[in-house]
Coordinates of C-alpha atoms and ligand atoms in Angstrom, one line a residue:
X1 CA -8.3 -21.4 -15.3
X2 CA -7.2 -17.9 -15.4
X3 CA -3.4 -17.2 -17.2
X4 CA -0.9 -16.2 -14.8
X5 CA 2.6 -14.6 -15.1
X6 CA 5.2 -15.6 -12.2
X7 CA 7.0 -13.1 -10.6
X8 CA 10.4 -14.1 -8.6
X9 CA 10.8 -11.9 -5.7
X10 CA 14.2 -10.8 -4.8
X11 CA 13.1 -8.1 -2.5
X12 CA 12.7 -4.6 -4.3
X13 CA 10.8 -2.5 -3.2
X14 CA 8.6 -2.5 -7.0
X15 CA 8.3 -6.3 -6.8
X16 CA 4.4 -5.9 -6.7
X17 CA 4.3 -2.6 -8.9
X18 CA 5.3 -4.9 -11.7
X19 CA 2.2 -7.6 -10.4
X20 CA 0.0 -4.4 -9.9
X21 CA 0.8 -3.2 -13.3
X22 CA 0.1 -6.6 -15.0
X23 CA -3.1 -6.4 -13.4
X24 CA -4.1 -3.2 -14.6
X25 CA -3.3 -5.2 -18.5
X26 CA -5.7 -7.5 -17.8
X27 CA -3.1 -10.3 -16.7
X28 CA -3.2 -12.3 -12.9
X29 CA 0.7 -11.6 -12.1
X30 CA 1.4 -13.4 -8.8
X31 CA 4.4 -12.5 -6.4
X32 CA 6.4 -15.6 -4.9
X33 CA 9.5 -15.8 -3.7
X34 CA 12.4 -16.5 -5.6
X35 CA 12.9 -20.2 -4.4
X36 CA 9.7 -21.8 -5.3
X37 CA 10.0 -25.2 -6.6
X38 CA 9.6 -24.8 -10.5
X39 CA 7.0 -27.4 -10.8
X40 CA 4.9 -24.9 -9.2
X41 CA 5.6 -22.0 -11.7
X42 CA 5.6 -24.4 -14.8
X43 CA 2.2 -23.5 -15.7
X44 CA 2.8 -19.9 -15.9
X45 CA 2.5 -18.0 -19.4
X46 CA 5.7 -15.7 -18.2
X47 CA 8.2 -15.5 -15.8
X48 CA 9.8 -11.8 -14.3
X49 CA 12.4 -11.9 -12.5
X50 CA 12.2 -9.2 -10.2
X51 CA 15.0 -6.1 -8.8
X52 CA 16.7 -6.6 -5.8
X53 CA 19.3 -4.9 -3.3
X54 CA 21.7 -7.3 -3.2
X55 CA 24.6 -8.0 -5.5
X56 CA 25.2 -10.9 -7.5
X57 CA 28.5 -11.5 -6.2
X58 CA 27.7 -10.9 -2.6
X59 CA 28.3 -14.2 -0.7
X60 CA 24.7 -14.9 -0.2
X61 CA 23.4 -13.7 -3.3
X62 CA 19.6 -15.1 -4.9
X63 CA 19.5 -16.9 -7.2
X64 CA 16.6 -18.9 -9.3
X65 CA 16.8 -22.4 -9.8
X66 CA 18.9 -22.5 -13.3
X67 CA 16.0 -25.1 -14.3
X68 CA 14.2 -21.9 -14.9
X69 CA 15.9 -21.7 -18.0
X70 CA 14.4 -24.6 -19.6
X71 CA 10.8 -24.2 -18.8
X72 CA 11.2 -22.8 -22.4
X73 CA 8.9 -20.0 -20.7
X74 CA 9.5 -16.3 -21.6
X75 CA 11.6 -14.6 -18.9
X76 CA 11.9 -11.0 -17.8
X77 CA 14.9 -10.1 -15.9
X78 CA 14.4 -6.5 -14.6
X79 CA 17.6 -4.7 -12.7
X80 CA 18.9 -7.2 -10.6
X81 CA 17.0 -9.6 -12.7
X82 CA 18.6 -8.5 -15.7
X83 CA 22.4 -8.9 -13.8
X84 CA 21.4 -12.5 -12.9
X85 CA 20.9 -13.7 -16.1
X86 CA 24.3 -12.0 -17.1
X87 CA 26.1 -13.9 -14.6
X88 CA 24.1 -17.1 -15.1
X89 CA 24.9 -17.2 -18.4
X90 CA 28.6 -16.7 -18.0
X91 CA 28.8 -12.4 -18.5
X92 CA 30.3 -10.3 -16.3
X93 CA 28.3 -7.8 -13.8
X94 CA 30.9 -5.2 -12.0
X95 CA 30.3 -2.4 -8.8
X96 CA 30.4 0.8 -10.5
X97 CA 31.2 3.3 -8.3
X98 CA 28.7 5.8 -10.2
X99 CA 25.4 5.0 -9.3
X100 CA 23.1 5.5 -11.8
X101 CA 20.1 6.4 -10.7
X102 CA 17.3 8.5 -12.0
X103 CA 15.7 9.6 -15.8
X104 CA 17.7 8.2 -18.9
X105 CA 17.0 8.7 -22.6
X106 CA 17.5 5.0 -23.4
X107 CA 17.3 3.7 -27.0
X108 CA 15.5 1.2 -28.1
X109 CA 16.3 -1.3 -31.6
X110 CA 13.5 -2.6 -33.3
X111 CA 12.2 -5.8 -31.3
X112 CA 8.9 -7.1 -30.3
X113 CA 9.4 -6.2 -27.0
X114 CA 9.8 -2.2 -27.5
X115 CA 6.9 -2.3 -30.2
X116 CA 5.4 1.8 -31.0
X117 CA 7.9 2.8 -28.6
X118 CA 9.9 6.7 -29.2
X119 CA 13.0 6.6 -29.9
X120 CA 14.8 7.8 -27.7
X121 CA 12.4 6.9 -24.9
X122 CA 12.3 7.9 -21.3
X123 CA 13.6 5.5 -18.8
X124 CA 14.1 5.4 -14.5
X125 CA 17.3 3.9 -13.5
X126 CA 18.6 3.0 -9.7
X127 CA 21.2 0.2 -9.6
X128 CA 25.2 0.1 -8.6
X129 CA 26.4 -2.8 -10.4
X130 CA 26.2 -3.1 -14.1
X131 CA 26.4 -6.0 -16.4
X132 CA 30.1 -5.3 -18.3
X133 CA 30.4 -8.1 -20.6
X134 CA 27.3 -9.4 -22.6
X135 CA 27.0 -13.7 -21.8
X136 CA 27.7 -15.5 -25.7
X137 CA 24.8 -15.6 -27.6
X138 CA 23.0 -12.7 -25.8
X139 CA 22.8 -9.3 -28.2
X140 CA 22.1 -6.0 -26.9
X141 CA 18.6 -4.7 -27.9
X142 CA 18.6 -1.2 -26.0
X143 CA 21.3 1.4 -25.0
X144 CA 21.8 4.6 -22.7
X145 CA 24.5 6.8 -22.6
X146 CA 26.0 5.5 -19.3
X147 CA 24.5 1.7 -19.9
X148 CA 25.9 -0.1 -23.2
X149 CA 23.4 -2.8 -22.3
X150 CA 20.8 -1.4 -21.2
X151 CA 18.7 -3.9 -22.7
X152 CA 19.7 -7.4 -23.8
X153 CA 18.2 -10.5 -25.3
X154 CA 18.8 -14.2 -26.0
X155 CA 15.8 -16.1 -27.7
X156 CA 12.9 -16.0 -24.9
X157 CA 15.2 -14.3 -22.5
X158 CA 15.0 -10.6 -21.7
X159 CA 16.7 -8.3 -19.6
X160 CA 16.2 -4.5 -19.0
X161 CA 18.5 -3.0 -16.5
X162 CA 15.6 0.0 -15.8
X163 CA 12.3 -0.2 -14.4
X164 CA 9.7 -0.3 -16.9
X165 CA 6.9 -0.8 -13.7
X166 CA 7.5 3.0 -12.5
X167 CA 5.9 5.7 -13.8
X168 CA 8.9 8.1 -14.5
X169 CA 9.7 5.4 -17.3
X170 CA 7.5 6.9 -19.7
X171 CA 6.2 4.0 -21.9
X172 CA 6.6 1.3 -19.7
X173 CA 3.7 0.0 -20.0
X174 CA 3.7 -0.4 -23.1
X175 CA 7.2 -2.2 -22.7
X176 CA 4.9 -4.3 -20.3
X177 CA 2.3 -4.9 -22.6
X178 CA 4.3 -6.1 -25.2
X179 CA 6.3 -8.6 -23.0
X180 CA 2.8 -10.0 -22.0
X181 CA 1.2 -10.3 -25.2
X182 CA 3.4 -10.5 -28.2
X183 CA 5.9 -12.4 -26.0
X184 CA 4.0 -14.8 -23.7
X185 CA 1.1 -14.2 -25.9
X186 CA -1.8 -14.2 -23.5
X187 CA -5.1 -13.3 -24.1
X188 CA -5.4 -11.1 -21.2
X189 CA -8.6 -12.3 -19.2
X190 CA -8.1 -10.9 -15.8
X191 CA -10.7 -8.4 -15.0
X192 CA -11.6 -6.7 -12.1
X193 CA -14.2 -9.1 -10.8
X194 CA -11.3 -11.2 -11.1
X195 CA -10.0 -9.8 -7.3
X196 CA -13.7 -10.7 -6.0
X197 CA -13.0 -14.5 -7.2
X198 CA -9.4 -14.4 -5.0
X199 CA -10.6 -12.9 -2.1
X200 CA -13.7 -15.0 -1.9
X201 CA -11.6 -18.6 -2.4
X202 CA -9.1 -17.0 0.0
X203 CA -12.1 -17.0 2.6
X204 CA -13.5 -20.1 1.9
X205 CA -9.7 -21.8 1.3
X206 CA -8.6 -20.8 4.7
X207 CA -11.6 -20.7 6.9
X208 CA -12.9 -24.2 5.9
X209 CA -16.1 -25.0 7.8
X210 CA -14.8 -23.4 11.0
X211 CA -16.1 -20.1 12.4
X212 CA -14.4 -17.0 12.0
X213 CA -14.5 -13.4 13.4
X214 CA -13.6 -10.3 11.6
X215 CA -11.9 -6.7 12.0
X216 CA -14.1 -4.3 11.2
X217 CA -13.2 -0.5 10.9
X218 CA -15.9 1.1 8.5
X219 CA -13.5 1.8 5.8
X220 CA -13.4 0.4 2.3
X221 CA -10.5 -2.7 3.0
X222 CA -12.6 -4.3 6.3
X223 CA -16.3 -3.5 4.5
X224 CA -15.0 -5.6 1.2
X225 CA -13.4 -8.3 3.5
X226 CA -17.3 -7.9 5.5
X227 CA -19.2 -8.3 2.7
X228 CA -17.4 -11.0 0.7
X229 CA -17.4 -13.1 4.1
X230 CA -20.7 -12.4 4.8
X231 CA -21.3 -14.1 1.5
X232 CA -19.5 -16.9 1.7
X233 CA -19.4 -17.5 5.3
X234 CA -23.0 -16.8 6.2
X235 CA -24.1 -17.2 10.0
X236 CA -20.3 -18.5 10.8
X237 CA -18.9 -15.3 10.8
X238 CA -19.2 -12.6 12.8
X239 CA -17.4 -8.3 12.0
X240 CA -16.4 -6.9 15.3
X241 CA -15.9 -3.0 15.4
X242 CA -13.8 -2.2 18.2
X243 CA -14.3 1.3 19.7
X244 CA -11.2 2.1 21.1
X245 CA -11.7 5.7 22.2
X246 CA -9.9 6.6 19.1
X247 CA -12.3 7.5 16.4
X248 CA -13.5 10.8 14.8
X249 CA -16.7 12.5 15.8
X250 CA -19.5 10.8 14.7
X251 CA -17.6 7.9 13.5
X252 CA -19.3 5.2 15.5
X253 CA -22.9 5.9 14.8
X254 CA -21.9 6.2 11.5
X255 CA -20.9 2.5 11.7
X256 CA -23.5 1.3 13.6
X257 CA -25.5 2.7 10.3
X258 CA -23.9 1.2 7.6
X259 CA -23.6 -2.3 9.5
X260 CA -27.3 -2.2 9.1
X261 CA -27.9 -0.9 5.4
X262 CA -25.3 -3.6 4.7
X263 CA -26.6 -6.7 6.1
X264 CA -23.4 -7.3 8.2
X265 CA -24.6 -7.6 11.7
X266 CA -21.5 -5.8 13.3
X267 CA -21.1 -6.5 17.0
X268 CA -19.9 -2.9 18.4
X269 CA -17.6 -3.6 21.5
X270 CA -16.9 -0.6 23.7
X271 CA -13.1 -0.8 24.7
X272 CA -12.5 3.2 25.0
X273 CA -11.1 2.7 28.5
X274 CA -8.9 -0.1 27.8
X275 CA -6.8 1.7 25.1
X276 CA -6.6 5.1 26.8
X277 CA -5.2 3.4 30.3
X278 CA -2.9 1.2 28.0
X279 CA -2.0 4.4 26.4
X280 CA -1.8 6.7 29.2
X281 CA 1.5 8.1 29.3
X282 CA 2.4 7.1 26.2
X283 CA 4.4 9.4 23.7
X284 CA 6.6 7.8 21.4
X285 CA 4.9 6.6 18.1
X286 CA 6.0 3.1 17.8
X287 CA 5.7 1.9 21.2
X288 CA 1.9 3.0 20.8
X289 CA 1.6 1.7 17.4
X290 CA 3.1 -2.1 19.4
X291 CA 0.3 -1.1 22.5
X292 CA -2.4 -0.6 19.8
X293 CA -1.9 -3.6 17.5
X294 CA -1.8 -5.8 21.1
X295 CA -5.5 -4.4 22.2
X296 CA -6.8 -5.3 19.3
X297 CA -6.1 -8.6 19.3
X298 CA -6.7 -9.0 23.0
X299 CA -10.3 -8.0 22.5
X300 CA -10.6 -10.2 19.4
X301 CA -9.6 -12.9 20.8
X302 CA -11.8 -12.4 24.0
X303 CA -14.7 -12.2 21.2
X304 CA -13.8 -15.0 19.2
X305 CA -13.9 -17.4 22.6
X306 CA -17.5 -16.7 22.7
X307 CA -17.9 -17.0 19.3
X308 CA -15.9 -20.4 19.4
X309 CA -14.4 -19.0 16.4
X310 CA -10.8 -19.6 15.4
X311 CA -10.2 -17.3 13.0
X312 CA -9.5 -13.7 12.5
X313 CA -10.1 -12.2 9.2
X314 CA -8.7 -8.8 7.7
X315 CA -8.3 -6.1 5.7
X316 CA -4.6 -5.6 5.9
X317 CA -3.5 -4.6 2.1
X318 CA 0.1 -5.2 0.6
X319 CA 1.3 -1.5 1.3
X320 CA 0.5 -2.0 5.2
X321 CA 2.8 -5.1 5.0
X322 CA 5.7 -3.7 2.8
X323 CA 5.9 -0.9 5.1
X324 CA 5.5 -2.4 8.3
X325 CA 7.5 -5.2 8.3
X326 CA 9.9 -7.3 6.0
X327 CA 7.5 -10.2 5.4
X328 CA 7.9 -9.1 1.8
X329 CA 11.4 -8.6 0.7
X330 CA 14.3 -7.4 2.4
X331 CA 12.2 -3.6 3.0
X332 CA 13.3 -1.9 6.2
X333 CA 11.1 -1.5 8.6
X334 CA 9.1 2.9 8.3
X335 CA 6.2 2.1 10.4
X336 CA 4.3 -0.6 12.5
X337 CA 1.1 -0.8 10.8
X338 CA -1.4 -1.9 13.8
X339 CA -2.4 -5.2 11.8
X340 CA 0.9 -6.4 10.5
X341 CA 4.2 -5.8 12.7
X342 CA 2.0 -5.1 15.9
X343 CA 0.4 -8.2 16.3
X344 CA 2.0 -10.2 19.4
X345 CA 3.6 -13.1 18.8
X346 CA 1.1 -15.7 20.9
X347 CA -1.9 -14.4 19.1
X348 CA -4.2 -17.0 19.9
X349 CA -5.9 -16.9 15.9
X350 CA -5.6 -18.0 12.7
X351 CA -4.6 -14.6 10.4
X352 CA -6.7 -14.8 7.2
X353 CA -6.4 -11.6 5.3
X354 CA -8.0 -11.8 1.0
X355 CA -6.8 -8.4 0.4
X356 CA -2.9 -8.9 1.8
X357 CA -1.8 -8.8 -1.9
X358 CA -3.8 -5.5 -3.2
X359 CA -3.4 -2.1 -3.3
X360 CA -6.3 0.8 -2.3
X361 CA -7.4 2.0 -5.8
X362 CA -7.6 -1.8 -6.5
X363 CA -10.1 -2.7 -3.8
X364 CA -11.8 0.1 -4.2
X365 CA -12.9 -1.0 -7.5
X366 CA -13.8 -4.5 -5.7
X367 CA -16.3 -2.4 -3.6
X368 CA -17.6 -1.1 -6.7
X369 CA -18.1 -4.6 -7.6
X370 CA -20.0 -5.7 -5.1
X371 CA -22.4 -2.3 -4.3
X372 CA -20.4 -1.4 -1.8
X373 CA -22.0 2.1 -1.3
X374 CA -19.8 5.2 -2.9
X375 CA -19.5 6.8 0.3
X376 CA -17.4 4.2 2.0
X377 CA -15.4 3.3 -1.2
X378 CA -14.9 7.2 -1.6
X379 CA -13.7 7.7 2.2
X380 CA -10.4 9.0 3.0
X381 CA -8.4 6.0 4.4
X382 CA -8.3 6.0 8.2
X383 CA -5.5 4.2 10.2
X384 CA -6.5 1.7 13.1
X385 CA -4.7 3.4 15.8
X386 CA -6.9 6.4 14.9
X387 CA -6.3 9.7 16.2
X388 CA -3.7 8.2 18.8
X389 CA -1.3 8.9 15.9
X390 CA -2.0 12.3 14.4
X391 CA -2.1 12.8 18.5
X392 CA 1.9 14.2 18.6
X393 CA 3.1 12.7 21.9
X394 CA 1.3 11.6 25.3
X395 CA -2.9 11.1 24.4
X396 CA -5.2 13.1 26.4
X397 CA -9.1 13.4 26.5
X398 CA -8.8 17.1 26.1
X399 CA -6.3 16.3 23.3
X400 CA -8.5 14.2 21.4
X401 CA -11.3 16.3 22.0
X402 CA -10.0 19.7 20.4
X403 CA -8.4 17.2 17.5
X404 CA -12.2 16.1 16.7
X405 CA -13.5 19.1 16.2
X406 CA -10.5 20.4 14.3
X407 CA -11.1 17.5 12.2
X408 CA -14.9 17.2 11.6
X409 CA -14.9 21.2 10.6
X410 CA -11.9 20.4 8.1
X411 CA -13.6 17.5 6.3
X412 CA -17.1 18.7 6.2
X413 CA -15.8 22.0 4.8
X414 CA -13.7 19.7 2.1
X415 CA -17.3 18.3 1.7
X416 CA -19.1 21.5 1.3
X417 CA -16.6 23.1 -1.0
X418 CA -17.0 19.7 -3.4
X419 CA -13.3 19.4 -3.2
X420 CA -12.8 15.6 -1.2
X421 CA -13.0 13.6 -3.5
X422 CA -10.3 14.8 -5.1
X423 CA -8.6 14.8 -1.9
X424 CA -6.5 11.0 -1.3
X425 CA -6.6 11.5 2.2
X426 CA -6.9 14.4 4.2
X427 CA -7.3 15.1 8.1
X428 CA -5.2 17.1 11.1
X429 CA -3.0 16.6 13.0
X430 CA -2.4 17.7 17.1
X431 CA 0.7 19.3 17.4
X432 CA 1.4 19.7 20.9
X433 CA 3.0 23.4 21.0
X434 CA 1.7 26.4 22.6
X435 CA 1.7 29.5 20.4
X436 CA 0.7 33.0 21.7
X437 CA -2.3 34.7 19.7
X438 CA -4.8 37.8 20.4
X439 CA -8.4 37.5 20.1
X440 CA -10.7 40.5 20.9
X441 CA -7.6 42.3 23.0
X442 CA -7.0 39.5 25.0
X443 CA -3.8 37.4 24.3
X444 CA -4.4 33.6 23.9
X445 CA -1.8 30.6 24.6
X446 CA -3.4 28.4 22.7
X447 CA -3.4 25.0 20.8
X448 CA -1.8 24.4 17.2
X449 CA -3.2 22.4 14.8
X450 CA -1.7 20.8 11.6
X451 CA -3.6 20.3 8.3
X452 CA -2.5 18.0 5.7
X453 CA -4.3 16.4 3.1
X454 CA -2.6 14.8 0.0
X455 CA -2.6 13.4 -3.3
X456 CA -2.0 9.8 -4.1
X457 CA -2.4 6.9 -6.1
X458 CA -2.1 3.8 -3.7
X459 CA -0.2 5.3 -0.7
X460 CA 3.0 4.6 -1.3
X461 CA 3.9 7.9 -2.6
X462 CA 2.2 10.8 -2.3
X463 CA 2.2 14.9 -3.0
X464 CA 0.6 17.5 -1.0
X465 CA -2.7 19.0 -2.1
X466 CA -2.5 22.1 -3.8
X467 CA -5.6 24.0 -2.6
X468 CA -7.1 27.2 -3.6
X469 CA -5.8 30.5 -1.1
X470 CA -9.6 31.3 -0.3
X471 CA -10.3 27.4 0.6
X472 CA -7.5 26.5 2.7
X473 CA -8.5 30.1 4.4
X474 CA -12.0 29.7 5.1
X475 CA -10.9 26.0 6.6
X476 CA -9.0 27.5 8.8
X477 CA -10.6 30.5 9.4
X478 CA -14.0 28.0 10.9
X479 CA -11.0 26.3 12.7
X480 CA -10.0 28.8 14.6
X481 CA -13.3 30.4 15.2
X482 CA -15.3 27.3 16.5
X483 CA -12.8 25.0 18.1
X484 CA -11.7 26.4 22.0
X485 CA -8.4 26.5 22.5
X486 CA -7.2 26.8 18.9
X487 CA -5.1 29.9 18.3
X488 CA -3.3 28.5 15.5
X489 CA -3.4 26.8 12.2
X490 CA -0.2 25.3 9.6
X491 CA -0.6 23.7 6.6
X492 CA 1.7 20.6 5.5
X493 CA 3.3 20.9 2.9
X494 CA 5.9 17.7 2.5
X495 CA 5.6 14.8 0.2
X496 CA 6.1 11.3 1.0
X497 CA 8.8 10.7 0.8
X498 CA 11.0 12.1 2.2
X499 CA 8.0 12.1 5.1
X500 CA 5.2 9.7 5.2
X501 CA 1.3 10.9 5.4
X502 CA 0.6 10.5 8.9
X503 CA 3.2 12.6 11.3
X504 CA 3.6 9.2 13.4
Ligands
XMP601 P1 2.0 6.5 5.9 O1 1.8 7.4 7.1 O2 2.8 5.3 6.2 O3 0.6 6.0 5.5 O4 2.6 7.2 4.7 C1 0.2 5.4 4.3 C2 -1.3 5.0 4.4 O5 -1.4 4.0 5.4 C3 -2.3 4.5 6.5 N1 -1.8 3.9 7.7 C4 -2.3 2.9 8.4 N2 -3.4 2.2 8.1 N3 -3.0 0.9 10.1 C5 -3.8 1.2 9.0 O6 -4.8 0.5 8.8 C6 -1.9 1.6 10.4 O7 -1.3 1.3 11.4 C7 -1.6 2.6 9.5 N4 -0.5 3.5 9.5 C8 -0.7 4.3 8.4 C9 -2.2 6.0 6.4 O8 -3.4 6.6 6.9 C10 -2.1 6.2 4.9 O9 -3.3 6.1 4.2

């Protein structure tokens, strides 16, 4: 059986960072929520007790099962983590009205847990209360300026009041490393083939002997989910590509293509006219984000009738469900991802997604994996809703014709200039302003067009692209000269956050 470290959830917003970060050491860390019975955990070589928002006097405050505490398991109490153990074991945590948040030289003492270390070392901060007196028995084993217990320690138990899963703490990984193997001393024998082995039981778990029918989009998340059901599922499953009228140029032939190098057997199902008339009129992001999401499962449900299947599979990842709805810790609420907040409430299907738990970079190495070819692991992520959302306001055929073009000449340029793939995700936007321009000696009143491509490791952050003056001109330069009705051309250049990738 694969090793596993526990991870208690008590809703910050790095709860999986920490799981994704013990992956990329080699260890299965699995997220559950701060309640779950011990027996359950008891088998675990570590346990982390994750950040939180909330305060450990607030009325309602989380808190683990104090059995935890005898498991005789190593424990890792990080920020909020760190100020329940304080108050668990009688110290004292206080509301300090000077928020300390951001870098922090922090000073480590010599202890297996801050092994090759610098001294000082960089640390991130971002927390309000602060444990003020150490619980008896505990010692300190790290210090900043503003924190005199930065870091303490009692036997087993740890507790760092920073982050050591974000990257603006320096040598956190190592801090991570040491925890996991000079502390709960495992071997380390996750690997990546490791996430084929989960998603493929997930599948079979789940779906039983029963028939199943599966959201395909032709990007790396739904072609993994295709492939690894396809395997395991055989002739009871069936990948449905809806065509909702929303897709690039080119996009569904492409499809149609790479269903058949594949194997998959996609069934194409032309719903263009469906989502534009349930769309028409529609300018506000959200409520076509809530229109979108309900489509889709209308027409998978229709599908999955004839199939007599009863069970919808897909390739919604752990970023679309931290941002779209607060399944996952206490997270507020940025945008409805089609396949997470949008689905309606009397969806007639059974939800059966093997990727829920993973982030982009990390299935694309599953594709890898399994010879998923490098052009769709390589692809610039795609939403669902498509262009409805990089469509500013009301959704028009002329609209989302201009966009297309706009688009395919951006991208194939990226292509031709060798530059994409070191792109995260790049595409434009319609922004629906008129701007006066001359061409020849006539004036225009014509379109404008957004660009924005960006750099990123999973999505969750993200900076803008920094191209060279002569590319970024020559894009727009062919934008302007071969799409009608395109007098105009602005380049994006905000990072997420404060903004997110896609304008809507
Ligand atoms: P944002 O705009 O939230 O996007 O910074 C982060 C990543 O998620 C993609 N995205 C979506 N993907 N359904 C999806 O499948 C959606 O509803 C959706 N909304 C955003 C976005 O393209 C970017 O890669």
């Amino acid at each position: 059986m694969t090793e596993q470290v526990t991870i208690l959830d008590f809703g910050s917003q790095y709860t999986h960072l920490i799981a994704r970060r013990m992956r990329e050491l080699g260890v299965r860390a699995v997220v559950q929520p701060y309640s779950i019975p011990l027996k359950e955990i008891s088998d675990s070589k570590g346990v982390v007790i994750s950040g939180g928002p909330q305060s450990v006097y607030d009325k309602d405050a989380p808190f683990p099962d104090p059995g935890i505490f005898d498991l005789n398991l190593p424990i890792l109490g990080i920020c909020y983590g760190l100020q329940v153990i304080g108050k668990m074991f009688g110290g004292k945590v206080a509301h300090s009205s000077a928020r300390e948040y951001g870098k922090m030289a922090f000073e480590p003492e010599d202890e297996p847990l801050f092994r090759a270390l610098s001294h000082p070392t960089t640390v991130w901060m971002s927390h309000g209360d602060r444990l003020t007196e150490l619980p008896p028995d505990f010692r300190v084993i790290g210090r900043t300026e503003n924190s005199e217990f930065a870091a303490i320690r009692y036997k087993n138990i740890y507790g760092l009041q920073f982050h050591p899963e974000v990257t603006h703490t320096l040598e956190g990984r190592k801090i991570l490393k040491n925890f996991l193997y000079s502390i709960c001393k495992v071997k380390g024998d996750w690997n990546p083939s490791s996430f084929v082995r989960i998603a493929r039981s997930e599948i079979v778990s789940k779906c039983g002997a029963n028939r199943a029918v599966l959201a395909y989009s032709g990007g790396v998340d739904s072609t993994v989910c295709s492939v690894i059901a396809n395997e395991v599922l055989g002739d009871k499953f069936t990948p449905i590509f809806v065509d909702t009228g929303l897709m690039r140029k080119g996009e569904v032939d492409e499809i149609r293509e790479t269903s058949k190098e594949l194997g998959l057997g996609v069934k194409v199902i032309d719903a263009r006219k469906r989502f534009l008339n349930a769309l028409k009129m529609i300018s506000d992001p959200e409520e076509k984000r809530i229109i979108i999401g309900r489509e889709f499962i209308r027409v998978f449900e229709k599908e999955a009738e004839k199939q007599n299947a009863e069970y919808l599979i897909q390739g919604t990842l752990y970023p679309d469900r931290i941002e779209s709805v607060s399944d996952v810790g206490p997270s507020h609420l940025i945008k409805t991802h089609h396949n997470v907040g949008a689905i309606p409430e009397d969806i007639g299907l059974e939800l059966v997604e093997p990727l829920k738990d993973f982030f982009k970079d990390e299935v694309r190495k599953i594709a890898k994996i399994i010879n998923i070819p490098k052009r769709i692991y390589k692809r610039h992520p795609f939403p669902g809703p498509g262009l409805a959302v990089r469509i500013l306001g009301e959704i028009t055929k002329e609209r989302l014709e201009i966009l297309r073009e706009a688009d395919y000449i951006y991208v194939e340029t990226l292509k031709k200039l060798g530059i994409y793939d070191s792109i995260w995700q790049a595409f434009s936007v319609f922004i629906p302003v008129r701007t006066v321009g001359v061409m020849g000696d006539q004036r225009t009143y014509g379109n404008l067009i957004g660009l924005r491509a960006v750099e990123s490791e999973d999505g969750m952050t993200a900076d803008w692209y920094h191209f060279k003056k002569e590319d970024l001109d020559l894009i727009t330069r062919r934008i302007m000269n071969e799409v009608e009705g395109v007098n105009r051309v602005v380049y994006d250049v905000s990072s997420k956050p404060p903004s997110t990738i896609e304008w809507e």
